[in-house]
Each structure stands twice: as structure tokens, then as C-alpha cells.
Amino acid sequence: MKENLSPIVLDIAYDIAGDVKKFQEMFSDREVYNLQADDAPSDLSCIRYALVWKPRPDLYSRMPDLEVIFSVGAGVDHILNQGNVPDLPIVRFVDPTLTNRMSEWVCLQCLMHLRMQKHYERSQNQILWAQEHHPQACELRVGIMGLGELGQDAAKKLDAIGFQVAGWSRSKKEISGIDTYDADGLEAFLSRTEILVGLLPSTPDTAGIFNRSLFEKLVQNTPIGGPVFVNAGRGKSQVETDIISCLEDGVLGGISLDVFDVEPLPEDSPLWAMPNAYLTPHTAAESDSTAMARYVSGQINRYETGQVLENVVDRSLGY
Amino acid sequence: MKENLSPIVLDIAYDIAGDVKKFQEMFSDREVYNLQADDAPSDLSCIRYALVWKPRPDLYSRMPDLEVIFSVGAGVDHILNQGNVPDLPIVRFVDPTLTNRMSEWVCLQCLMHLRMQKHYERSQNQILWAQEHHPQACELRVGIMGLGELGQDAAKKLDAIGFQVAGWSRSKKEISGIDTYDADGLEAFLSRTEILVGLLPSTPDTAGIFNRSLFEKLVQNTPIGGPVFVNAGRGKSQVETDIISCLEDGVLGGISLDVFDVEPLPEDSPLWAMPNAYLTPHTAAESDSTAMARYVSGQINRYETGQVLENVVDRSLGY
């Protein structure tokens, strides 16, 4: 049976030791080769599928029969930035497990800023009974930049909690109950936004988009002090020196960052110790290996039965 | 004009200096007397309404013509526990501003436990890039005890975020999309609950209800370690020595408390420094003075135009 179906090559540049077993279980009818393993085959010809994270430079030359590239994660900058990508479909990872986790992280960050969690964390450490006044979520305007699967789901959940939610995307999206803006409406979008949530892919267009000039266009006098910047898209979209200086001079009142220009965030980054800053180590939306195996299996099944692949990247857009 | 309408007496045992002005503005057509003020009248006869928090013992004897008692806050234990309460309607404070704030606090606490905020707080302080695995909200079962306005709204919002939500109340409540249990179903409710949220009033029946025996009935092996106890009802419903010992021996894996047996929480309470404990100083759901004035004004208007008062306390139940 196994020899009838093309194997899958895993070229994933982080430790996935435990996950390979899950992949092998999910693909009981075909081989799964982990290029990180000692027993990985050297001959990859005749293999049609690869699942990758920052693939090695010679992968494509070693896989002359490759037909589909699957991305670990919703973003594909880790593939496109490596260069020399053959003209094959690249399939992004889109799955409720990823979307849910991302929305839960976004909701958590917005609520922590709404309810001044840093203040209560400090008070508790100092054994202080220090009451504060808090606005309601419905008094705060959250704006999401990026309205793909992740942005749309986060918008719906923030709306259900009670926040006033708007969304921005390059091309106009219609989302029930949410005000949306397109490229031309960026200034209007920013001028009504008190908590800015970044869920943008990393592309040439988004590089450094979250900078001082943009932060200065946010509502400056908010019910929670200054405006807040929340980013779980990609670190390349933010200018970290601007974030730091904006926190220092009050153009920003707080941040929540899950992504960074360099990861892991270097120990000497001032971000670690900025006031009202919540940092997480790129764990907002983990790519669950069971879900990923199920997704890739489903897509291969579609492909081999003549249906179109889903979530194929438009290379002209970069996502 | 003002002499035609009964004044309102405020007997509120905390500093409301700034709020009195808001009340006076809202009640432009009638006098508002603050018993904490130096210029409070000594003669309170002929006055029909009082808005109280822990009223002074002689209030009722000084107000022989009192007709309605309004409570600052959703709970009325602060009135009933003072004793000698005349047989008059007691109106609880029910308002979206209070309900929203409470739900937002509950959602925040559940999300912080889901996403191990204590771990990330500690990692950030120690400048550590320390990734953790997180379940999705849909993998966690939250159970709410108390399904009044507050419990029902929290249930809906937790459900919208994605948690598996069930609710318990003494008498069965039907809530769309939420599993509900009544008094007889307590054991079944607890045995499916991983995060327990307390939103119960303080009554003789609820005194000390959150104790070791109850915590031991929660699901012990949860996707986030041990079960979590979240309380924003009343401190009298929890046995704090049990909470502490259950955190120590692992019967509880974490807590979020906004209410305490004694408030402010004494400096020598071990709760301040327990692991995986989030404490807030009774700020989960603040009674917004503008909203309260609007509410009391609306209720008095109903009363004086022959409509029934809303949210009148059933003294046999204590809420």
C-alpha cells in the first residue's frame, strides 16, 4: 500500500521530534520522511509533497518531482523569503485550531489592557489593595489590520465580548456587524482606533508598516490612557525602535507583542522591560501538529481526487 | 419644583464624594442628601427613598416614611446583614454597565488561566523566551455557579469566545446554548467542570459553599493542570483556608479572586503570594454612579407612576 502513494517530506526548521510520530500515524497509508532525522533518505526524487518551515536552500533541487508545497503556519514569508521557490502551489495552513488560539490570545490581550492587569499584577506583588476605575469594553474601539481568517474570527469574538470593533484590509471585506475599511480608508480607520491589533502577513507592502507615523494617527486620548498596539502577525511589520520611543513619549500607552523583528527576542532588547508591555514568545497561535497532519491529509486528498487545493498563496500578494 | 418630590437619602459607607454631584445632576428635580456630608439634614422624616451600602443602624428609625430601599450593587447582603430592615421593597442594582464589567472580568480571568499568563509574566520579568503549549478554549469546560443577570451574561460571552460552558443555579434556568444544572445536579455539574466561576449572592445557603469538599469534586486532571476557582460573587461564600490548602496540595491548580472574607484582604493573608493566583481588590464589577443614578431614577419613576418595581429582593432567598 505505502509504495502506491507518494511520501511526504517534512523540512521543518525547528524541533518537531514528537510531532513526526503524529504525522506518521495520520498518514498510515504513505511514508513520512523527516529531513531532520538521521535516517532521512538522500534520494527525494519521485516525491510530490513537502511540508516546510524555512526550507533548506537545496530542498527544491533535491525534489524535482515536487507538486505541492505546504506551509507550517498561516504565513508563508518563511518560504518566499528563502528564494528560488519553484512555480508550484504553496498552500497556507488554515485551521480552526490555529484561528481559535489566535483569537483567544487577541481577546486576552485586549482584556488585559482594558482591565489594567499590569496594575493588579504589581499591586498583588506589593500586597496593595489598590482599586482602579475601568471602562467597559463597549467604551473602547478596537481596530484590526488584516481581515483574513484570523482577523475575521478575532473581530467576531471581540465584538461578542462587547468591544467596538472595526477592521482594515487592503481590499474591502464585508463582515456582518463590523465596520470595515480598505486601503483608501486607512487614515479614517486609525483615527477611530484605540487598541490597534496587527494580524498582517509579512510582505514587502507590510514591512515596517507599524511605525511612529502610523501610531501617531491613533486616538491619543483613550479611556485607558494612550492607545495600545497589539501584534501577532509578523515581527517584520513593526519598527521596534519606534514602538519603544512611542511608549517612552506617550504616543503609545501600552503594547502586547507575540512577534518580533528577531526571534527569539534578544536579551538586550528594551522591549522586555517597557511599561505596560505584555510579551509572549510567538505562542499566540501554535500550529497544532495533529490538526496540521489532518489538514495536509485533507488537502492531498482533494488534490489527488481532482478538486482544487484550498488556501493557495497568491504570490503577487505574498499571502 | 424640588419641594413637590421626595428627596433621596444616600447612606453609602464608602467615599462617594465625587459621585454625589453626579446624583444631584441626574436628579435635577429632587434633592439628594448625602448622610456622609457635614450639611446632611438631621430630620429625615417625610423622605421616601434611600440608596444604601451598609446603612447605619439608626437609618430606618430616622426614616419613618421610607418606602423603597435601593441597594448600591447587585448583592443585598450588606443590607440584610445589618438587621432591623423594615418590611419594605429592597431593589437590587441591575444594569448593563455592572453586568458588562463583571463578564469582562470573568472572561479575562478564564483566558489568563487558559493562556498561562503567570508563566509569561514571570518569563518576561526574567527575560526568558519560554514557549508553552496551550489548549484551545473549546477544550476547557467552564462551570458558572449563579445564573442571575451576571451569570447568564458571563455564560454567553464565555461561550462566544469558545469555552464549553455550563451553569448551575438552585432552581433550573434555561439558557440557549448552555447546559444548565439545578440543586440536584450539583455533583454532575462539578464533575464536568474544569474552571469553576462563582457568581453567587451571599446568603445563609451560600456561606462557605466553596470549600475543600466541593473543590475535590471538580475535574482534577485538566488541560491546564489542576482545576481553577474563580470568584467574583461574595467572599463569605469561600473558605479561604481551604483554598490555600487546596492550592498547596494540588486539589486546585489556580485561582482568581475579586472578593474575600475580609476586605480589604489583610496584608498577612497567604492568598497574596499563592502560586497561579490572580487577585483584584473587589473591582470586577464597579457600580458606576452615573448608571446607578439613571437606574434609581428610572425605578422611582416606575414606582410613582404605578408600575411595579423591578429586581425586588425575595427576602426568603436573600437575593
XYZ file of C-alpha atoms in Angstrom:
638
model
C 0.000 0.000 0.000
C 2.639 2.512 1.049
C 4.539 2.225 -2.209
C 1.500 3.333 -4.207
C 1.200 6.739 -2.636
C 3.762 9.498 -2.753
C 5.575 10.014 0.544
C 5.586 13.430 2.263
C 8.819 15.186 3.077
C 8.959 17.265 6.264
C 11.536 20.054 6.165
C 10.740 21.958 9.321
C 13.464 24.104 10.847
C 12.565 23.577 14.487
C 12.394 20.628 16.820
C 9.402 18.514 15.800
C 10.677 15.187 17.096
C 7.461 14.255 18.915
C 5.256 15.538 16.142
C 6.709 13.304 13.427
C 5.105 10.331 15.108
C 1.724 12.052 14.973
C 2.252 12.723 11.270
C 3.165 9.124 10.637
C 0.058 7.947 12.458
C -2.159 10.337 10.497
C -0.579 9.198 7.203
C -0.772 5.481 7.817
C -1.048 4.845 4.063
C 2.049 6.753 2.973
C 5.592 7.343 4.191
C 6.547 10.490 6.100
C 10.228 11.445 5.849
C 11.671 13.904 8.355
C 14.721 15.580 6.858
C 15.966 16.393 10.360
C 16.239 12.693 11.211
C 19.405 10.654 10.806
C 17.592 8.047 8.728
C 16.155 10.532 6.236
C 16.506 9.252 2.667
C 19.003 11.036 0.487
C 17.040 10.448 -2.718
C 13.927 12.622 -2.725
C 13.057 12.202 -6.402
C 9.543 10.992 -7.209
C 8.234 12.636 -4.028
C 5.354 15.029 -4.756
C 4.646 16.763 -1.419
C 6.643 18.774 1.090
C 5.558 20.389 4.352
C 8.021 23.094 5.264
C 9.102 25.791 7.713
C 12.114 27.771 6.447
C 13.058 25.030 3.951
C 16.740 24.383 3.311
C 18.147 26.058 0.173
C 18.726 22.818 -1.747
C 15.335 21.265 -0.999
C 13.736 22.124 -4.314
C 16.698 20.946 -6.396
C 16.573 17.679 -4.485
C 12.828 17.330 -5.160
C 12.472 17.551 -8.956
C 9.028 15.926 -8.836
C 7.588 18.174 -6.127
C 3.999 19.200 -6.909
C 2.668 20.991 -3.808
C 4.389 22.935 -1.034
C 2.545 23.026 2.281
C 3.359 25.737 4.823
C 3.553 25.105 8.534
C 1.667 28.186 9.733
C -0.660 30.740 8.259
C 2.177 32.908 6.936
C 4.417 31.925 4.020
C 7.132 34.570 4.302
C 9.407 31.838 5.679
C 9.086 30.130 2.271
C 9.057 33.090 -0.095
C 11.971 34.797 1.682
C 14.193 31.763 1.100
C 14.137 32.454 -2.632
C 14.343 30.031 -5.590
C 10.830 28.775 -4.930
C 9.624 26.719 -7.908
C 6.402 27.737 -9.587
C 4.208 25.311 -7.645
C 1.137 25.855 -5.500
C 2.010 26.909 -1.934
C -0.772 26.021 0.488
C -1.104 28.068 3.693
C -2.158 26.365 6.927
C -5.702 27.440 7.749
C -7.386 25.567 10.540
C -9.814 26.319 13.359
C -7.249 25.226 15.957
C -4.873 27.940 14.748
C -7.624 30.539 14.332
C -9.145 29.841 17.755
C -5.844 30.116 19.571
C -5.032 33.374 17.817
C -8.412 34.902 18.684
C -8.102 33.771 22.283
C -4.701 35.454 22.530
C -6.059 38.660 20.971
C -9.094 38.724 23.295
C -6.828 38.138 26.288
C -4.520 41.000 25.353
C -7.384 43.456 24.760
C -8.974 42.492 28.081
C -5.684 42.829 29.977
C -5.289 46.374 28.685
C -8.969 47.175 29.361
C -8.679 45.918 32.937
C -5.168 47.163 33.724
C -3.745 43.742 34.503
C -0.221 45.200 34.900
C -1.511 47.415 37.706
C -3.087 44.478 39.527
C -0.048 42.269 38.934
C 2.124 44.960 40.567
C -0.343 45.636 43.387
C -0.575 41.961 44.224
C 3.224 41.610 44.286
C 3.409 44.616 46.612
C 0.483 43.395 48.780
C -1.524 46.503 47.996
C -5.332 46.775 47.847
C -5.402 49.356 45.071
C -8.745 49.828 43.326
C -8.954 51.389 39.881
C -11.783 52.530 37.661
C -12.255 50.568 34.431
C -14.219 51.449 31.316
C -16.455 48.821 29.783
C -15.369 47.051 26.604
C -18.164 48.880 24.768
C -16.395 52.155 25.535
C -13.233 51.037 23.701
C -12.646 50.928 19.958
C -10.500 48.075 18.706
C -9.227 48.138 15.134
C -7.856 45.044 13.420
C -5.453 45.348 10.494
C -5.646 42.179 8.422
C -9.014 40.545 7.784
C -8.106 37.043 6.685
C -9.376 34.009 8.592
C -7.558 35.162 11.717
C -8.659 38.791 11.649
C -12.274 37.964 10.908
C -12.529 35.455 13.741
C -10.828 37.804 16.213
C -13.218 40.576 15.148
C -16.254 38.404 15.828
C -15.041 37.331 19.260
C -14.016 40.827 20.339
C -17.431 42.022 19.181
C -19.146 39.295 21.221
C -17.236 40.376 24.327
C -18.511 43.885 23.744
C -15.668 45.892 22.185
C -16.427 48.327 19.360
C -14.615 46.577 16.526
C -13.559 47.773 13.099
C -11.307 46.116 10.569
C -8.945 47.208 7.832
C -7.705 45.253 4.834
C -6.166 46.252 1.532
C -9.254 45.227 -0.388
C -12.629 45.854 1.232
C -14.113 42.930 3.197
C -17.735 42.703 4.321
C -18.125 41.284 7.838
C -21.520 41.223 9.497
C -21.683 43.688 12.371
C -18.132 45.013 11.893
C -17.170 48.331 10.284
C -14.573 47.685 7.606
C -12.134 49.948 5.810
C -9.920 49.407 2.763
C -6.595 50.865 1.628
C -8.084 54.312 0.986
C -9.686 54.353 4.434
C -6.521 53.790 6.462
C -6.431 57.273 7.983
C -10.117 57.135 8.927
C -9.616 53.674 10.409
C -6.638 54.769 12.511
C -8.339 57.954 13.702
C -11.135 55.909 15.333
C -8.874 53.191 16.794
C -7.827 52.991 20.451
C -6.482 49.434 20.503
C -4.765 48.517 17.224
C -4.443 44.786 16.524
C -1.993 43.687 13.823
C -2.729 40.391 12.073
C -0.979 41.143 8.777
C 1.170 38.776 6.740
C 4.802 39.660 6.160
C 5.125 41.022 2.630
C 7.097 43.863 1.033
C 3.988 46.057 1.487
C 3.662 45.429 5.216
C 7.363 45.695 6.111
C 7.666 48.343 8.833
C 4.044 49.441 8.467
C 3.624 49.720 12.247
C 5.819 52.743 12.829
C 5.696 56.091 14.641
C 3.901 57.844 11.822
C 1.088 55.287 11.978
C 0.905 55.195 15.795
C 0.561 58.987 15.865
C -2.664 58.685 13.865
C -4.380 56.537 16.521
C -6.792 58.112 19.014
C -4.398 59.624 21.522
C -6.776 60.264 24.418
C -8.356 56.906 25.195
C -10.325 55.656 28.240
C -7.259 53.556 29.165
C -4.596 56.249 28.766
C -2.780 56.219 25.439
C -3.545 53.934 22.509
C -2.425 50.312 22.615
C -0.632 48.317 19.913
C -1.167 44.549 19.791
C 0.729 42.480 17.210
C 0.547 38.781 16.490
C 1.098 38.959 12.739
C 4.788 39.156 11.908
C 7.640 41.000 13.583
C 8.902 42.411 10.275
C 5.796 44.583 10.099
C 6.764 46.549 13.222
C 9.530 49.095 13.787
C 10.664 48.206 17.284
C 12.737 51.349 17.874
C 9.577 53.372 17.107
C 7.487 51.215 19.468
C 9.987 51.837 22.248
C 10.213 55.584 21.690
C 6.411 55.869 21.365
C 5.979 54.101 24.709
C 8.541 56.473 26.190
C 6.942 59.673 24.968
C 3.342 58.517 25.393
C 2.299 58.196 21.744
C 1.567 54.596 22.776
C 0.105 53.754 26.175
C 0.736 50.016 26.044
C 1.689 47.068 23.856
C 1.175 43.338 23.512
C 3.627 41.631 21.197
C 3.863 37.988 20.224
C 6.149 38.548 17.232
C 9.459 40.348 16.883
C 11.855 41.516 14.241
C 14.391 38.973 15.536
C 13.172 35.828 17.303
C 13.861 34.826 19.997
C 13.755 38.458 21.117
C 17.362 39.346 22.032
C 18.050 39.613 25.758
C 19.240 43.188 25.398
C 16.029 44.425 23.750
C 14.475 47.276 25.768
C 11.064 45.784 24.918
C 11.359 43.250 27.756
C 11.134 45.927 30.415
C 8.919 48.591 28.838
C 5.999 49.768 30.982
C 2.570 48.303 30.237
C 4.093 45.779 27.823
C 2.880 42.202 27.585
C 5.230 39.921 25.643
C 4.732 36.310 24.576
C 7.305 34.207 22.686
C 5.490 33.619 19.365
C 2.943 31.345 21.058
C -0.236 33.244 20.163
C -1.279 30.663 17.591
C 0.613 27.459 17.631
C 0.360 25.123 14.639
C -1.051 22.044 16.303
C 0.646 19.032 14.689
C -2.409 16.790 14.810
C -4.503 19.481 13.165
C -1.782 20.153 10.614
C -1.487 16.492 9.660
C -5.270 16.336 9.286
C -5.244 19.482 7.150
C -2.413 18.354 4.865
C -4.023 14.929 4.548
C -7.318 16.558 3.559
C -5.665 18.826 1.005
C -3.709 15.960 -0.564
C -6.927 14.008 -0.762
C -8.596 16.936 -2.561
C -5.638 17.237 -4.918
C -5.494 13.565 -5.787
C -9.235 13.383 -6.434
C -9.182 16.320 -8.828
C -10.568 19.021 -6.560
C -8.871 22.400 -6.196
C -6.428 22.975 -3.389
C -7.629 25.466 -0.768
C -5.763 28.482 0.647
C -3.251 28.598 -2.179
C -0.940 31.608 -1.894
C -1.203 34.429 -4.412
C 2.454 35.174 -4.978
C 1.766 38.649 -6.292
C 0.302 39.482 -2.868
C 2.595 37.310 -0.779
C -0.238 35.617 1.140
C -40.412 72.060 41.868
C -37.993 70.357 44.250
C -40.390 70.590 47.191
C -43.014 68.542 45.348
C -40.889 65.417 45.011
C -39.476 63.333 47.832
C -35.735 63.739 48.287
C -33.388 60.741 48.148
C -31.110 59.888 51.038
C -27.704 58.419 50.250
C -26.272 56.311 53.074
C -23.238 54.783 51.416
C -20.425 53.558 53.647
C -17.549 54.441 51.335
C -16.142 57.596 49.834
C -18.584 58.793 47.193
C -17.712 62.483 47.327
C -17.379 62.933 43.566
C -20.381 60.764 42.810
C -22.854 62.814 44.848
C -22.573 65.583 42.299
C -23.480 63.148 39.518
C -26.510 62.045 41.511
C -27.587 65.616 42.056
C -27.283 66.324 38.345
C -29.305 63.241 37.445
C -31.999 64.172 39.974
C -32.337 67.795 38.998
C -35.977 67.770 40.107
C -35.455 66.466 43.638
C -32.987 66.878 46.497
C -30.227 64.362 47.102
C -28.953 64.231 50.686
C -25.633 62.576 51.401
C -25.536 61.422 55.018
C -21.733 61.453 54.910
C -21.685 65.201 54.280
C -21.415 67.808 57.013
C -24.519 69.594 55.768
C -26.731 66.486 55.802
C -30.142 67.250 57.286
C -30.854 65.745 60.707
C -34.592 65.408 60.057
C -35.201 62.607 57.542
C -38.925 62.249 58.112
C -41.160 62.506 55.027
C -38.358 61.119 52.857
C -39.485 58.055 50.897
C -36.309 56.758 49.226
C -32.873 55.661 50.369
C -29.921 54.369 48.363
C -27.627 52.456 50.682
C -24.404 50.476 51.127
C -24.057 49.040 54.650
C -26.618 51.507 56.040
C -26.079 52.871 59.556
C -28.058 51.081 62.287
C -30.336 54.032 63.076
C -31.178 54.873 59.453
C -34.555 53.193 59.415
C -35.697 54.673 62.739
C -34.719 58.096 61.401
C -36.723 57.474 58.188
C -40.251 56.578 59.390
C -41.712 57.398 55.960
C -39.247 55.327 53.935
C -40.988 53.402 51.128
C -38.214 51.876 48.978
C -34.639 50.807 49.777
C -32.246 50.818 46.823
C -29.039 48.797 47.004
C -25.730 50.028 45.663
C -24.622 46.823 43.949
C -26.180 43.611 42.770
C -25.907 41.958 46.190
C -28.009 42.960 49.200
C -26.209 41.080 51.965
C -24.794 44.430 53.086
C -28.380 45.466 53.845
C -29.871 42.246 55.178
C -26.871 41.526 57.410
C -27.299 44.849 59.209
C -30.572 43.591 60.694
C -33.729 45.527 61.651
C -34.616 46.039 57.996
C -38.213 47.298 57.755
C -40.646 45.334 55.629
C -40.193 47.460 52.512
C -39.175 46.585 48.976
C -35.405 46.318 48.552
C -34.353 46.931 44.946
C -31.084 45.394 43.723
C -28.891 47.275 41.254
C -29.127 45.570 37.865
C -27.599 47.417 34.969
C -25.694 46.569 31.799
C -22.701 48.614 32.985
C -22.355 46.350 36.016
C -23.092 43.168 34.078
C -20.672 44.017 31.271
C -17.816 44.796 33.624
C -18.390 41.566 35.532
C -18.423 39.457 32.349
C -15.300 41.171 31.079
C -13.501 40.364 34.340
C -14.675 36.726 34.196
C -13.606 36.334 30.549
C -10.217 37.872 31.361
C -9.623 35.503 34.272
C -10.595 32.393 32.270
C -8.343 33.478 29.389
C -5.397 34.197 31.714
C -5.642 30.681 33.114
C -6.107 29.181 29.627
C -3.043 31.003 28.326
C -0.826 30.729 31.428
C -0.417 34.464 31.886
C 1.507 33.921 35.172
C 4.100 31.927 33.255
C 4.535 34.674 30.658
C 4.559 37.400 33.324
C 7.386 35.556 35.089
C 9.267 34.776 31.861
C 9.119 38.394 30.766
C 10.407 39.604 34.153
C 13.264 37.113 33.878
C 13.961 37.952 30.196
C 13.239 34.387 29.145
C 11.871 33.243 25.768
C 9.892 30.313 27.179
C 7.283 28.821 24.873
C 4.427 26.754 26.256
C 1.685 24.674 24.694
C -1.861 25.957 25.220
C -5.164 24.176 24.755
C -7.937 25.941 22.901
C -10.858 27.410 24.847
C -13.071 24.729 23.287
C -11.011 22.107 25.109
C -11.842 23.610 28.519
C -15.073 23.270 30.462
C -16.125 26.315 32.462
C -18.921 25.990 35.014
C -20.709 29.024 36.452
C -22.469 28.826 39.810
C -25.137 31.506 39.958
C -27.249 32.212 36.879
C -28.740 35.620 37.586
C -28.139 38.527 35.227
C -24.401 38.327 35.840
C -24.023 34.562 35.439
C -26.128 34.424 32.292
C -24.220 37.209 30.588
C -20.850 35.733 31.550
C -22.015 32.347 30.213
C -22.941 33.848 26.848
C -19.651 35.696 26.471
C -17.513 32.733 27.530
C -19.465 30.626 25.041
C -18.830 33.166 22.274
C -15.103 33.043 22.983
C -15.266 29.282 22.597
C -15.234 27.761 26.091
C -17.514 24.814 26.861
C -19.871 26.473 29.323
C -22.357 25.043 31.794
C -24.253 26.763 34.571
C -25.662 25.833 37.939
C -28.423 27.511 39.923
C -30.657 26.386 42.744
C -33.700 26.391 40.502
C -33.262 25.297 36.901
C -32.659 28.057 34.358
C -32.958 27.626 30.606
C -30.212 29.439 28.677
C -29.894 28.978 24.942
C -26.780 27.028 24.047
C -25.680 26.475 27.665
C -26.048 23.253 29.677
C -27.725 24.052 32.961
C -27.996 22.145 36.242
C -30.128 22.713 39.329
C -29.675 21.898 43.028
C -29.982 18.150 42.452
C -27.408 18.274 39.681
C -24.590 19.836 41.676
C -22.377 16.741 41.707
C -22.829 16.184 37.978
C -22.093 19.856 37.328
C -18.901 19.802 39.391
C -17.683 16.535 37.889
C -17.631 18.125 34.383
C -16.150 21.457 35.481
C -12.503 22.467 34.984
C -12.784 26.201 35.655
C -15.373 26.973 38.327
C -16.750 30.519 38.320
C -18.624 31.711 41.415
C -21.212 34.446 40.920
C -23.416 33.610 43.887
C -25.064 36.060 46.260
C -24.143 35.940 49.932
C -26.939 34.144 51.778
C -27.063 31.637 54.643
C -27.223 28.883 51.971
C -24.089 30.009 50.143
C -21.918 30.719 53.207
C -18.749 28.662 52.855
C -20.099 26.724 49.860
C -16.734 26.955 48.059
C -14.752 24.637 50.305
C -12.381 21.667 50.016
C -15.173 19.130 49.736
C -16.596 20.984 46.724
C -13.206 21.614 45.071
C -12.396 17.894 45.320
C -15.401 17.159 43.101
C -14.069 19.233 40.186
C -12.277 17.548 37.270
C -8.806 17.019 38.724
C -6.873 16.307 35.529
C -7.460 19.310 33.288
C -5.662 20.538 30.128
C -4.247 23.398 32.247
C -3.071 21.368 35.240
C -5.476 21.287 38.177
C -8.925 22.850 38.243
C -9.258 26.601 38.667
C -11.539 28.511 41.031
C -12.702 31.994 40.015
C -14.861 34.023 42.411
C -16.427 37.420 41.955
C -19.610 36.786 43.938
C -19.043 37.327 47.633
C -16.114 36.436 49.884
C -18.365 34.878 52.516
C -19.120 32.049 50.077
C -15.485 30.872 50.075
C -13.428 29.125 52.770
C -10.055 30.779 52.317
C -8.095 28.324 54.457
C -9.419 25.554 52.181
C -8.485 27.497 49.042
C -4.948 27.902 50.348
C -4.523 24.266 51.341
C -6.071 23.071 48.050
C -3.586 25.192 46.081
C -0.807 23.725 48.215
C -1.759 20.087 47.725
C -2.870 20.455 44.100
C -6.618 19.955 44.510
C -6.749 23.413 42.899
C -4.366 24.416 40.129
C -5.097 28.130 40.197
C -7.443 30.854 41.444
C -8.793 34.260 40.522
C -10.438 36.106 43.387
C -12.063 39.516 43.415
C -13.871 39.039 46.735
C -12.632 37.995 50.152
C -13.946 37.013 53.548
C -12.466 40.234 54.964
C -11.996 43.248 52.687
C -9.554 44.796 52.133
C -7.743 41.453 52.159
C -5.449 41.558 55.243
C -1.759 42.035 54.474
C -0.870 38.807 56.261
C -3.191 36.635 54.153
C -1.237 33.857 52.396
C -3.529 34.386 49.373
C -1.439 37.335 48.159
C 1.525 35.100 47.351
C -0.071 31.800 46.338
C 1.142 30.321 43.037
C -1.065 30.845 39.982
C -3.299 33.237 41.892
C -4.748 36.388 40.338
C -6.228 38.809 42.878
C -8.192 42.002 42.271
C -9.495 44.307 45.017
C -13.276 43.947 44.559
C -13.149 45.811 41.253
C -14.629 43.133 38.980
C -17.916 44.986 38.624
C -17.944 48.505 39.845
C -21.281 50.225 40.394
C -20.980 53.138 38.010
C -22.539 56.163 39.711
C -23.997 57.648 36.531
C -25.606 54.322 35.661
C -26.838 53.898 39.226
C -28.431 57.339 39.309
C -30.113 56.592 35.989
C -31.333 53.250 37.309
C -32.689 54.610 40.602
C -34.302 57.483 38.753
C -35.990 55.030 36.388
C -37.216 52.831 39.207
C -38.615 55.783 41.168
C -40.368 56.914 38.018
C -41.918 53.454 37.637
C -42.968 53.460 41.294
C -44.537 56.892 41.192
C -46.458 56.118 38.013
C -47.982 52.960 39.445
C -45.755 50.394 37.705
C -44.091 47.590 39.628
C -40.529 47.994 40.842
C -38.014 45.735 39.108
C -35.398 43.477 40.702
C -37.069 43.480 44.122
C -35.307 41.140 46.549
C -37.054 37.966 47.711
C -36.118 38.006 51.373
C -36.766 34.294 51.792
C -33.959 33.693 49.267
C -31.774 36.638 50.231
C -31.415 37.915 46.653
